[in-house]
C-alpha atoms as an extended CHARMM CRD file, in Angstrom:
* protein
*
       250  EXT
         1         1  UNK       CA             -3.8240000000      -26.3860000000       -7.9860000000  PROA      1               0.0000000000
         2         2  UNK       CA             -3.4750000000      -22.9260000000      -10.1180000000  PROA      2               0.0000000000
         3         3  UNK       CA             -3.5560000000      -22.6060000000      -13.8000000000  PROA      3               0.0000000000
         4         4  UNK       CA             -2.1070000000      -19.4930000000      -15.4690000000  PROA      4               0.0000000000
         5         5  UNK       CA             -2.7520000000      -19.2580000000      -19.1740000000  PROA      5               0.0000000000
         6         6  UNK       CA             -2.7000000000      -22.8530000000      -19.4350000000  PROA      6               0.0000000000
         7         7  UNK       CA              0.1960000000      -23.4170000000      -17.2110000000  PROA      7               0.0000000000
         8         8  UNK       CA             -0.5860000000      -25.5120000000      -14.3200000000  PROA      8               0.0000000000
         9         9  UNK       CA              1.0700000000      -25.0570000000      -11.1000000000  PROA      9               0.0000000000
        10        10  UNK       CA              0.5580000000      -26.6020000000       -7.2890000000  PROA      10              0.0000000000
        11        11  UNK       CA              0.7450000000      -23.7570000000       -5.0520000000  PROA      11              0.0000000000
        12        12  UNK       CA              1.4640000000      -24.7290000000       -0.9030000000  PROA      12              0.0000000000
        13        13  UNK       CA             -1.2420000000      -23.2670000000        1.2560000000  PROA      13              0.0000000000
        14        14  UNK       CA             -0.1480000000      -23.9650000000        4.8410000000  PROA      14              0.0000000000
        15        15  UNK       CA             -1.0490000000      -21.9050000000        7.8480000000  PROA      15              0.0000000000
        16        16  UNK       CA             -0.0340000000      -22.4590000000       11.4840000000  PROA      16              0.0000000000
        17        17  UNK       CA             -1.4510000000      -20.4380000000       14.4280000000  PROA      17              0.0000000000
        18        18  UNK       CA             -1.2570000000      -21.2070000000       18.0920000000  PROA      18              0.0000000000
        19        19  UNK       CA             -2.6840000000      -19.3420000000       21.0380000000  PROA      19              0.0000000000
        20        20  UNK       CA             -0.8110000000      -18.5170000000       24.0670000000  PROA      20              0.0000000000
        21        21  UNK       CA             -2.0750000000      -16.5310000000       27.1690000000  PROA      21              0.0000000000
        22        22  UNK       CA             -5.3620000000      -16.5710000000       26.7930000000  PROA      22              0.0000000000
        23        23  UNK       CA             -5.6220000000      -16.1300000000       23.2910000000  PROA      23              0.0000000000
        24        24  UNK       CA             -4.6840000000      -12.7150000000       23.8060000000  PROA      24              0.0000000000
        25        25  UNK       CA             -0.7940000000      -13.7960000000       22.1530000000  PROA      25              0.0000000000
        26        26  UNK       CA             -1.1250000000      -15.7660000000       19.0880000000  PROA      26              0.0000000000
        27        27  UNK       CA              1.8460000000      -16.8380000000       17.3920000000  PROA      27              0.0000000000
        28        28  UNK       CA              1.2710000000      -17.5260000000       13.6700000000  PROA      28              0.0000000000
        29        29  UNK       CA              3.8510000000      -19.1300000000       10.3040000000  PROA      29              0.0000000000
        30        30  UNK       CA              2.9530000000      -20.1480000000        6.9940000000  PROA      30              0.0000000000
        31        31  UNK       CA              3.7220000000      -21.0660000000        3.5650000000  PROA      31              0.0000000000
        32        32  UNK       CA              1.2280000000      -20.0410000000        0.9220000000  PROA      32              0.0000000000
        33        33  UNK       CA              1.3860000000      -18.9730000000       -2.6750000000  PROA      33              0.0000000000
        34        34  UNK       CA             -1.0570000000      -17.2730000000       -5.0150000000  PROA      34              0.0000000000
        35        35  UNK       CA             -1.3870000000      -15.1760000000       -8.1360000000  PROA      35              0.0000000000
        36        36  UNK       CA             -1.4980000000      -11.6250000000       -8.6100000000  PROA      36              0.0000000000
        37        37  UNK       CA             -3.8120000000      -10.9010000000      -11.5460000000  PROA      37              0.0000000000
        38        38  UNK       CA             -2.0280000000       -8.1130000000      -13.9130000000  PROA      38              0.0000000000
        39        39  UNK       CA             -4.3410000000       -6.1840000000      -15.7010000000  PROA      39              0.0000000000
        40        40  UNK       CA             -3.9960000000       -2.6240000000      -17.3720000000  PROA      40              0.0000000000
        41        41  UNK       CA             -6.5310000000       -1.0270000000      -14.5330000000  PROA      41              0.0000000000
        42        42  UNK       CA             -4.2390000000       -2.5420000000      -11.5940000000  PROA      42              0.0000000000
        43        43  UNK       CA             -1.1150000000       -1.0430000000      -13.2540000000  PROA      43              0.0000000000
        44        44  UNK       CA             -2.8710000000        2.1160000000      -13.7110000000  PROA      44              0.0000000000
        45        45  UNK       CA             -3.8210000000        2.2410000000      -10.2660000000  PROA      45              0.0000000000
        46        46  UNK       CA             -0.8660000000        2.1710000000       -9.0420000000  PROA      46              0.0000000000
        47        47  UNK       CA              1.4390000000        4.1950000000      -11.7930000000  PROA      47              0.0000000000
        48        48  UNK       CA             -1.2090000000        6.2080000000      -13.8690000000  PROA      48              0.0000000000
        49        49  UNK       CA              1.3450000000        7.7880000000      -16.3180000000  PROA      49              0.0000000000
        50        50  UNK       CA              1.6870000000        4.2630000000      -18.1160000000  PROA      50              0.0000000000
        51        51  UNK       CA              2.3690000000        3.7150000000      -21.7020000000  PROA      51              0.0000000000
        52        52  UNK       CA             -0.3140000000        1.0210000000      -23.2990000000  PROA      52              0.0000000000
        53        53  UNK       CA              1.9420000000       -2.0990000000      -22.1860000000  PROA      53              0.0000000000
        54        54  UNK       CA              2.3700000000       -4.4190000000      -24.7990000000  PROA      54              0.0000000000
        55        55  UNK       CA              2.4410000000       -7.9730000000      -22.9900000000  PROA      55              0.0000000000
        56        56  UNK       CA              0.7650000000       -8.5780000000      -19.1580000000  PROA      56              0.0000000000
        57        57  UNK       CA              2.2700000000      -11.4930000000      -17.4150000000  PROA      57              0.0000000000
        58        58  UNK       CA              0.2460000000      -12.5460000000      -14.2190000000  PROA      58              0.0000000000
        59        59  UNK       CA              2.8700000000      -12.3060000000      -11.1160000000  PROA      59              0.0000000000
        60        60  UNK       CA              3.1610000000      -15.8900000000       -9.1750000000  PROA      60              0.0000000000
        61        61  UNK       CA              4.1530000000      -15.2530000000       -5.7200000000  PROA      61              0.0000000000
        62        62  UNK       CA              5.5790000000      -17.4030000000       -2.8520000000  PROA      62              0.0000000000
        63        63  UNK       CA              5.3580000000      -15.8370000000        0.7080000000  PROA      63              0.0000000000
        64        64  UNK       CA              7.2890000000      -17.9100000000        3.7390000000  PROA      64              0.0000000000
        65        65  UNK       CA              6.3810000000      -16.1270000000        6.8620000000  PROA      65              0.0000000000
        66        66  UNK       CA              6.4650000000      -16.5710000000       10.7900000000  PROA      66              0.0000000000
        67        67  UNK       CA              5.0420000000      -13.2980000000       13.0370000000  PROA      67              0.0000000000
        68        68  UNK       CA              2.6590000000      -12.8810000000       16.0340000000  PROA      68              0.0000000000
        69        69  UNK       CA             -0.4100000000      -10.8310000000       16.8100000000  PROA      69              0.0000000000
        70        70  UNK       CA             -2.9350000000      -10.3560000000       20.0650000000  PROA      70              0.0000000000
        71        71  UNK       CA             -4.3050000000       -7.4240000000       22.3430000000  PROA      71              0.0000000000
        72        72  UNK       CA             -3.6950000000       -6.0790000000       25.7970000000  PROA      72              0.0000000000
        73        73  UNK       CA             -6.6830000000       -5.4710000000       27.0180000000  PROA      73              0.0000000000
        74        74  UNK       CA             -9.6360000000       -4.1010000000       25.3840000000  PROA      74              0.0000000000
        75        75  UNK       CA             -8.4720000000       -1.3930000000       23.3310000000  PROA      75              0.0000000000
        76        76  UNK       CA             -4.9200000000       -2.0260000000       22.4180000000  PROA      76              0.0000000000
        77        77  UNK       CA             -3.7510000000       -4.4240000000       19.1150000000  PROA      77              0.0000000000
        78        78  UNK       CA             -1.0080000000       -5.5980000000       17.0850000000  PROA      78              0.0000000000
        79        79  UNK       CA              0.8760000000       -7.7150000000       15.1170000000  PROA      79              0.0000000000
        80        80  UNK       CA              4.5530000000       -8.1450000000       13.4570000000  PROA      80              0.0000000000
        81        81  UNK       CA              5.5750000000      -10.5560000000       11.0430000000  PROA      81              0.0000000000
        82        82  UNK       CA              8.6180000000      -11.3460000000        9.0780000000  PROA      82              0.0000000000
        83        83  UNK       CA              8.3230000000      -13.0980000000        5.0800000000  PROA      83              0.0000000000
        84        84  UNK       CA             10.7800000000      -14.5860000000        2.6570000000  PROA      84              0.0000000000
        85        85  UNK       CA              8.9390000000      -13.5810000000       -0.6750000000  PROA      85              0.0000000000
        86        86  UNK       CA              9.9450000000      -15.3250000000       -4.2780000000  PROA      86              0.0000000000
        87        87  UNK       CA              8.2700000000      -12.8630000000       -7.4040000000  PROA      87              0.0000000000
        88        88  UNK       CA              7.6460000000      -14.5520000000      -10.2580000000  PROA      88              0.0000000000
        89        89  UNK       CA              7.0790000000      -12.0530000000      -13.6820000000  PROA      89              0.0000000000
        90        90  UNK       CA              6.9430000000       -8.9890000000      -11.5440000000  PROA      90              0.0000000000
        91        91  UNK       CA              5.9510000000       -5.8050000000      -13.1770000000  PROA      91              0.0000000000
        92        92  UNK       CA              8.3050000000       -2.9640000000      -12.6270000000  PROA      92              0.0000000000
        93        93  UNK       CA              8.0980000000        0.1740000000      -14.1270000000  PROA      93              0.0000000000
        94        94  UNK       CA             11.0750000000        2.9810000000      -15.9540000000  PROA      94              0.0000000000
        95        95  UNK       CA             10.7630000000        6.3620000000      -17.7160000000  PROA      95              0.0000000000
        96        96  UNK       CA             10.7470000000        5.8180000000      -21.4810000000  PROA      96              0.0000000000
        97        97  UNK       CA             14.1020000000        6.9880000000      -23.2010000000  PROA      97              0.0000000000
        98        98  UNK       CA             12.2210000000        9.9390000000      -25.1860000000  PROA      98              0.0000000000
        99        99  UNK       CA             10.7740000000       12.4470000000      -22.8430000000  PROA      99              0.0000000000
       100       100  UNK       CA             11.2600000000       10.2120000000      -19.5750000000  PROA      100             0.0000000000
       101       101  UNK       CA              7.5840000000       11.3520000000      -18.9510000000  PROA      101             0.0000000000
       102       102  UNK       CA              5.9910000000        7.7660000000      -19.2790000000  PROA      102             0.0000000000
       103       103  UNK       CA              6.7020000000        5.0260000000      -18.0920000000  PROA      103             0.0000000000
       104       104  UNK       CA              6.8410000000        1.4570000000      -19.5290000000  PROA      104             0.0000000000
       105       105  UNK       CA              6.4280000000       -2.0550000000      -18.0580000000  PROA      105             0.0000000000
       106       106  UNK       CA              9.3380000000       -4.3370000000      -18.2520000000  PROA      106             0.0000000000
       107       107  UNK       CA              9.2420000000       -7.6310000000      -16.9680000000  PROA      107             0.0000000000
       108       108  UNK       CA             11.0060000000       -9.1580000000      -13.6270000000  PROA      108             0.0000000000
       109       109  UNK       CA             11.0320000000      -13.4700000000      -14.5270000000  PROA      109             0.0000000000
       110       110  UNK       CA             12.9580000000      -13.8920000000      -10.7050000000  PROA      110             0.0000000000
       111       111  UNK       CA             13.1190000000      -11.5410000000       -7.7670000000  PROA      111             0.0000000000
       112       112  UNK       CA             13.4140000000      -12.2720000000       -3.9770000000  PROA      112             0.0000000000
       113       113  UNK       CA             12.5370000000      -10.0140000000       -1.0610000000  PROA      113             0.0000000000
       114       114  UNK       CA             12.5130000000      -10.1860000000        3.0130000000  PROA      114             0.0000000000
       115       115  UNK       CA              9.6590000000       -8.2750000000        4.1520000000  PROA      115             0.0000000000
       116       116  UNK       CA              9.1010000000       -6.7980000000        7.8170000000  PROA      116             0.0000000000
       117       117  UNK       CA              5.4920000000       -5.4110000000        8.5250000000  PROA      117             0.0000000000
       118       118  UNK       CA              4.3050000000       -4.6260000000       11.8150000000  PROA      118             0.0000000000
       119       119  UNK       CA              1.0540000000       -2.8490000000       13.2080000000  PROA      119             0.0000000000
       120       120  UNK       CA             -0.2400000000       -1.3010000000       16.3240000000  PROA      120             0.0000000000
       121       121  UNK       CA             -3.8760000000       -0.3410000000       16.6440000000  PROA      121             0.0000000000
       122       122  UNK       CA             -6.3390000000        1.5670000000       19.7990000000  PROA      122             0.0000000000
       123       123  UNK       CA            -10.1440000000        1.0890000000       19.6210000000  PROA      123             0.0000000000
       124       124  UNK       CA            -12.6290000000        3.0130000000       21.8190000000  PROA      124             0.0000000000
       125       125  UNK       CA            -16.2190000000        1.6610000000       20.3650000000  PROA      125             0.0000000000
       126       126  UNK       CA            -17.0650000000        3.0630000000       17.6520000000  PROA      126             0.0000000000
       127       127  UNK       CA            -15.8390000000        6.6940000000       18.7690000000  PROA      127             0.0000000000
       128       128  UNK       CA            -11.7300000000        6.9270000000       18.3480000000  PROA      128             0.0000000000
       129       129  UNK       CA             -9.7060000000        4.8690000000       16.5890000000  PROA      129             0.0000000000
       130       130  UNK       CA             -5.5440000000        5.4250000000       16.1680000000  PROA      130             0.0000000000
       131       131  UNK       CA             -3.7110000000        3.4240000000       13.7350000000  PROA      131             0.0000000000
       132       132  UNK       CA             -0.1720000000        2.7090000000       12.6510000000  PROA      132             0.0000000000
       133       133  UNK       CA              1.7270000000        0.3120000000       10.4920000000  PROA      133             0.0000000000
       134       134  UNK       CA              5.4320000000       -0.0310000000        9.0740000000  PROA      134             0.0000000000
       135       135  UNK       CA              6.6580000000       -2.1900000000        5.9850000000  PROA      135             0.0000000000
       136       136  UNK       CA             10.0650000000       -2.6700000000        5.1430000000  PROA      136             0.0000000000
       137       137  UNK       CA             10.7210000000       -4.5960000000        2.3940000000  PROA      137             0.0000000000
       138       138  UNK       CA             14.7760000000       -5.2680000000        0.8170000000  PROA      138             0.0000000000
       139       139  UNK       CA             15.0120000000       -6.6760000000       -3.1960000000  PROA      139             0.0000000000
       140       140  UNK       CA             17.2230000000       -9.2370000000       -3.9260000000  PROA      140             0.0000000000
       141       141  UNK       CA             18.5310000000      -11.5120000000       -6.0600000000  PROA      141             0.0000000000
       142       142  UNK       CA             16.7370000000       -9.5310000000      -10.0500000000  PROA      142             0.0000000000
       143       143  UNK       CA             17.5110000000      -11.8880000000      -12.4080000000  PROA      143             0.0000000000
       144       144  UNK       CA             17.2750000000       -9.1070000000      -15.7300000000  PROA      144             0.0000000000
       145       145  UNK       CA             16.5830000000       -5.9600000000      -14.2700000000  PROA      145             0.0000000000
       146       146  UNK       CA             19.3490000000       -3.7750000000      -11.8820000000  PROA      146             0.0000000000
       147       147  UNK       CA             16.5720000000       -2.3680000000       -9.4090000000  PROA      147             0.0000000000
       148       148  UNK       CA             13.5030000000       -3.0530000000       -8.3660000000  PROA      148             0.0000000000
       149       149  UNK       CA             12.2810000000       -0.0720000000      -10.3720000000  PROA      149             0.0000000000
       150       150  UNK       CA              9.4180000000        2.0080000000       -9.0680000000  PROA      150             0.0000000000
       151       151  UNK       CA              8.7760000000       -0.4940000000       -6.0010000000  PROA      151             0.0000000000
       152       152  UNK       CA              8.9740000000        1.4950000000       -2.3160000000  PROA      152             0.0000000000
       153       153  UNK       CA             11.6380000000       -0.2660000000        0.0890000000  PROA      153             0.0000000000
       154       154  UNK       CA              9.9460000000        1.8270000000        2.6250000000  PROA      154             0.0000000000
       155       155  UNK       CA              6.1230000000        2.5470000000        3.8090000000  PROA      155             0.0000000000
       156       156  UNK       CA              4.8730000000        3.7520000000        7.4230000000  PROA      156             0.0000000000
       157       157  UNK       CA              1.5180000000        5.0760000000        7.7410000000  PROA      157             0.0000000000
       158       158  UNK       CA             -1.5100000000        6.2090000000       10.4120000000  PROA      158             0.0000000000
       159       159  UNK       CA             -4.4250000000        7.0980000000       10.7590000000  PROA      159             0.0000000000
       160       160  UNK       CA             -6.8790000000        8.4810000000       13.3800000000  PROA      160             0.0000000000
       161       161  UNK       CA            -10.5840000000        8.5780000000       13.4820000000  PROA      161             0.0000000000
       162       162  UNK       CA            -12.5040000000       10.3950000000       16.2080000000  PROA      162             0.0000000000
       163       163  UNK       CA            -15.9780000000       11.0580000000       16.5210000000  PROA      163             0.0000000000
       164       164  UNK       CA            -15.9440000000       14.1410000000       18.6000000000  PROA      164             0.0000000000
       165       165  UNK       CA            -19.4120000000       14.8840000000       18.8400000000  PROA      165             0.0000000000
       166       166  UNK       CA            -22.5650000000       12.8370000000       17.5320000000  PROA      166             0.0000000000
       167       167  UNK       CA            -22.6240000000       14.8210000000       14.3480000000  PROA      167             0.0000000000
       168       168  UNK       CA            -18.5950000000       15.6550000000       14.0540000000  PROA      168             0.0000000000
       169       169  UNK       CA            -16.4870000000       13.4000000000       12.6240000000  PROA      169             0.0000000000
       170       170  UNK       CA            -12.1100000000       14.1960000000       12.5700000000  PROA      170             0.0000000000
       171       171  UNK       CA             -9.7400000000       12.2640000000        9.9510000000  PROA      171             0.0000000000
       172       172  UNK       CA             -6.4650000000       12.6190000000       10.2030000000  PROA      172             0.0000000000
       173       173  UNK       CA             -3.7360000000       10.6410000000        8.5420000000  PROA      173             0.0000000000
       174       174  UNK       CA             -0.1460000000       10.8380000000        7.8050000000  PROA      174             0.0000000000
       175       175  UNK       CA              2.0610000000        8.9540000000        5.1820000000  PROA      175             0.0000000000
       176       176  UNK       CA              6.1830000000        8.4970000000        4.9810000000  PROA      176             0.0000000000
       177       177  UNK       CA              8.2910000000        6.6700000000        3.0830000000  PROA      177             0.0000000000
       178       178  UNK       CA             11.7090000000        6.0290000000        1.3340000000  PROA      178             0.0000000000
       179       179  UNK       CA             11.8980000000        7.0480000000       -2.4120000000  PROA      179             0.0000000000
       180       180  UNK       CA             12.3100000000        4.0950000000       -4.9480000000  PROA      180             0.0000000000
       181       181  UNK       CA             14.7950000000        3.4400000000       -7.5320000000  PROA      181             0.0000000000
       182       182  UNK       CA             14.3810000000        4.7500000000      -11.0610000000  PROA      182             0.0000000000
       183       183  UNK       CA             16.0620000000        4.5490000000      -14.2330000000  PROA      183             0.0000000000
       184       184  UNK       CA             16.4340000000        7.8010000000      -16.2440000000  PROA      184             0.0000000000
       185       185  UNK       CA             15.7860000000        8.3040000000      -19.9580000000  PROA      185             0.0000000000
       186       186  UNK       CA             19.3690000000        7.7950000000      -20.4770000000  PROA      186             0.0000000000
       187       187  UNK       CA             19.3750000000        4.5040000000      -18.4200000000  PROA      187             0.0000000000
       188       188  UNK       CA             20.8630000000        5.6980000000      -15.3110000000  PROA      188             0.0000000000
       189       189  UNK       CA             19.7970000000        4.3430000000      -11.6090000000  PROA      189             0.0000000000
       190       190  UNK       CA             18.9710000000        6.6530000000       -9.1610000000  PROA      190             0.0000000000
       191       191  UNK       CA             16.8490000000        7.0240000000       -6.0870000000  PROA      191             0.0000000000
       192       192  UNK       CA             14.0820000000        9.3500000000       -4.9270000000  PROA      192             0.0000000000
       193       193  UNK       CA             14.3010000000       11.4480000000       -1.9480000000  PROA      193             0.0000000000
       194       194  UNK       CA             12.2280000000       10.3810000000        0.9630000000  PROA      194             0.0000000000
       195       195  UNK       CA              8.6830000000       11.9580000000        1.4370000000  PROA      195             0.0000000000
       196       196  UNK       CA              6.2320000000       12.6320000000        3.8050000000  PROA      196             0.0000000000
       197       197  UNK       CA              2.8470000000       13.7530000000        3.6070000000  PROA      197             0.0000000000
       198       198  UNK       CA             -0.0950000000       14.3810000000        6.1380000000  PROA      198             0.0000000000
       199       199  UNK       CA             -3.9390000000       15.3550000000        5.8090000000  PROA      199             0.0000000000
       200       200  UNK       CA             -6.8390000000       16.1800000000        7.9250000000  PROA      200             0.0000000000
       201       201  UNK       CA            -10.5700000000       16.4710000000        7.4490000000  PROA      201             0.0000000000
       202       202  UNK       CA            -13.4790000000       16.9510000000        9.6330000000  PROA      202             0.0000000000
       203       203  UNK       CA            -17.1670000000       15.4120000000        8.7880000000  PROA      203             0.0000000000
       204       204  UNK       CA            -20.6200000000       17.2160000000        9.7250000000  PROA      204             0.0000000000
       205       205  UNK       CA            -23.9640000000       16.0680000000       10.1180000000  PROA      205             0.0000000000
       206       206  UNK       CA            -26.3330000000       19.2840000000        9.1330000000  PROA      206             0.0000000000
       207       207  UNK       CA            -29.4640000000       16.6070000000        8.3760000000  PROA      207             0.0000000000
       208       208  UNK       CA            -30.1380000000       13.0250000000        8.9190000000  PROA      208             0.0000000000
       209       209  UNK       CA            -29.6100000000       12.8420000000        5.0920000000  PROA      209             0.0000000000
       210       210  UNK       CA            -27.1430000000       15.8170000000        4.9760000000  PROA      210             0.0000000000
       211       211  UNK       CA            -23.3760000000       15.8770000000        5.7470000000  PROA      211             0.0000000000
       212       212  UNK       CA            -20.7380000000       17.9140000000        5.0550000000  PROA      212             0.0000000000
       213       213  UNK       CA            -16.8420000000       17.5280000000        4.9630000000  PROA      213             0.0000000000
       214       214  UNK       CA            -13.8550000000       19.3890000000        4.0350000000  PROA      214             0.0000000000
       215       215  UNK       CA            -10.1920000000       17.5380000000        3.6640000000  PROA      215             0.0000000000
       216       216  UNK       CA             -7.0920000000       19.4290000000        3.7870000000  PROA      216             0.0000000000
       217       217  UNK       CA             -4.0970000000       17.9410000000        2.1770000000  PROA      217             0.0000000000
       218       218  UNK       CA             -0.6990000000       17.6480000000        2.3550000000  PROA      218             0.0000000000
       219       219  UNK       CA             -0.8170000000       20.1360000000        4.9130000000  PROA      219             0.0000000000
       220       220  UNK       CA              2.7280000000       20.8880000000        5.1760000000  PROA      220             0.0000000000
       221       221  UNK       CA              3.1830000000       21.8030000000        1.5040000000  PROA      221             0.0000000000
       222       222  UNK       CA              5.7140000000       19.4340000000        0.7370000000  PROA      222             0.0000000000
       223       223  UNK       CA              7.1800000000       19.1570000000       -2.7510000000  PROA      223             0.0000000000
       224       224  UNK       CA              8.3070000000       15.5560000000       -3.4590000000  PROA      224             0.0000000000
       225       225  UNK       CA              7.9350000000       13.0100000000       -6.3590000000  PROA      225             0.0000000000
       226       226  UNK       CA              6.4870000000        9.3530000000       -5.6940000000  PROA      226             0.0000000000
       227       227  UNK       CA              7.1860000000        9.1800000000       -9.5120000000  PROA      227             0.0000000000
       228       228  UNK       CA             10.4050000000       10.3330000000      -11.0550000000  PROA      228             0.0000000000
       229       229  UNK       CA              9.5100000000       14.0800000000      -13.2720000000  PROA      229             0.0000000000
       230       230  UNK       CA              5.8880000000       13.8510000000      -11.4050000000  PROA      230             0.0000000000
       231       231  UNK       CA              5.6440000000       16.2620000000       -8.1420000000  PROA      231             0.0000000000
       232       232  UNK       CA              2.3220000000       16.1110000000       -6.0890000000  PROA      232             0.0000000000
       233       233  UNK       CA             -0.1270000000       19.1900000000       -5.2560000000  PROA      233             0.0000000000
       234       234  UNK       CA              1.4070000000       21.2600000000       -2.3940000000  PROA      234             0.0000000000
       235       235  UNK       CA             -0.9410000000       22.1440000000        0.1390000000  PROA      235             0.0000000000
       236       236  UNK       CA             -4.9470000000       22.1460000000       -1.3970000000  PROA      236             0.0000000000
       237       237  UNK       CA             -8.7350000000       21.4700000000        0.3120000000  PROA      237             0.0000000000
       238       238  UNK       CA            -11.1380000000       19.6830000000       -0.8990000000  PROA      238             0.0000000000
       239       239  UNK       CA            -14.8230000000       20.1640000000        0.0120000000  PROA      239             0.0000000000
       240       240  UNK       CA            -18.2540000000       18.2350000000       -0.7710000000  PROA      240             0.0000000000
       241       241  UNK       CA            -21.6970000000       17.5640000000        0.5110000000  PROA      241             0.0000000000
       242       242  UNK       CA            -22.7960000000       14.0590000000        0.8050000000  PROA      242             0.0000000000
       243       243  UNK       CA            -27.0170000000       13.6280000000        0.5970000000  PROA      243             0.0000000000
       244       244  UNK       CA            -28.4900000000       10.3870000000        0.9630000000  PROA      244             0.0000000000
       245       245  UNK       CA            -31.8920000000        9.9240000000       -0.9610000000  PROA      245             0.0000000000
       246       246  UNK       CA            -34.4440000000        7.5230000000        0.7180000000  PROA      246             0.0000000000
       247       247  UNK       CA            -35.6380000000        7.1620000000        4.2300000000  PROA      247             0.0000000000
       248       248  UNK       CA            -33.6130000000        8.2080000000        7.0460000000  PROA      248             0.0000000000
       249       249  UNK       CA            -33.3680000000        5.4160000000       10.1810000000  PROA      249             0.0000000000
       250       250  UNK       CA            -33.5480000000        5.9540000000       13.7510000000  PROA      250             0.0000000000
């Protein structure tokens, strides 16, 4: 039970896993539904050139799903599922008609969407980790809006993690994915172009209380938009030193 602004609503909460070869293969499905809480900060978060919305409706969602996940041995991991998703009062977000340079909320009552995520993973300890994921996701079925404005159909991501010496630590991760729809200022759909982006830092230890790291980003110097009239920072570093006040362990 699940009561939005004095609506009540039974949500399904079913889960199914079962374990094949030695639990290492475990195939799981489920029904479940929940609430996305939309608040001005979790807009923000994700489009920070927002105009003060005017009227926050909380987002019910329905997920249908069947997938697997397990290991091969020690080190390796993964998992892949597919999900039938129903939105319910789905923020989306278009440029304004003025400028175009903000954007406002406007409200999606009905959208569907089949999702396809997958992820691989390799663990050594606590020393090197390499991971990678892919999320696909196709919009259906709008009930007052043309596009799924501002949503990515597209997302594939890694990241690495290797502690090369006790006191040296190297990030390194890398981000694609396909541009989402927009709607102009003069209420035209179009796309953005497909991006890519990759950074790379390296950690130091100088004291037991002391580190140092640098981060070097989009190291390619790429000049795309994940928001329509909003280009990132071509290539730039970022440095800091990290001290930690209080008793150091051994």
């Amino acid at each position: 039970p699940a009561w939005d602004n004095s609506s009540f609503n039974m949500l399904p909460n079913f889960t199914l896993e079962s374990k094949i070869k030695d639990e290492k293969f475990i195939f799981m499905a489920g029904w479940k539904g929940y609430y996305n809480k939309t608040t001005y900060q979790y807009l923000a978060g994700i489009n920070p050139w927002l105009q003060h919305p005017t009227d926050l409706l909380n987002t019910k969602m329905n997920e249908l799903y069947a997938g697997f996940k397990g290991s091969a041995g020690s080190h390796f991991t993964y998992n892949a599922k597919v999900s039938y998703l129903k939105y319910s009062n789905q923020p989306l977000f278009v440029n304004d008609t003025v400028t175009g340079k903000s954007f406002q909320i406007v409200n999606e009552p009905d959208m569907k969407a089949i999702r396809l995520h997958g992820e691989i993973g390799y663990t050594e300890q606590e020393k090197f980790s390499l991971l990678a994921g892919a999320t696909f996701t196709q919009f259906s079925d709008l009930q007052v809006n043309e596009k799924a404005w501002g949503m990515l159909p597209l997302e594939v991501n890694g990241s690495l993690r290797w502690q090369l010496l006790k006191d040296l630590m190297i990030k390194g991760d890398v981000f694609f994915w396909d541009g989402a729809q927009y709607r102009n200022k003069v209420l035209q759909s179009q796309k953005l172009s497909a991006a890519m982006d990759m950074n790379a830092g390296v950690e130091f230890t100088v004291l037991p209380q002391l580190n140092v790291w640098v981060q070097f980003n989009n190291l390619f110097n790429n000049r795309y938009q994940r928001w329509n009239q909003y280009e990132v920072l071509g290539f730039n570093v970022l440095g800091g030193v990290v001290y930690s006040f209080g008793k150091s362990g051994k």
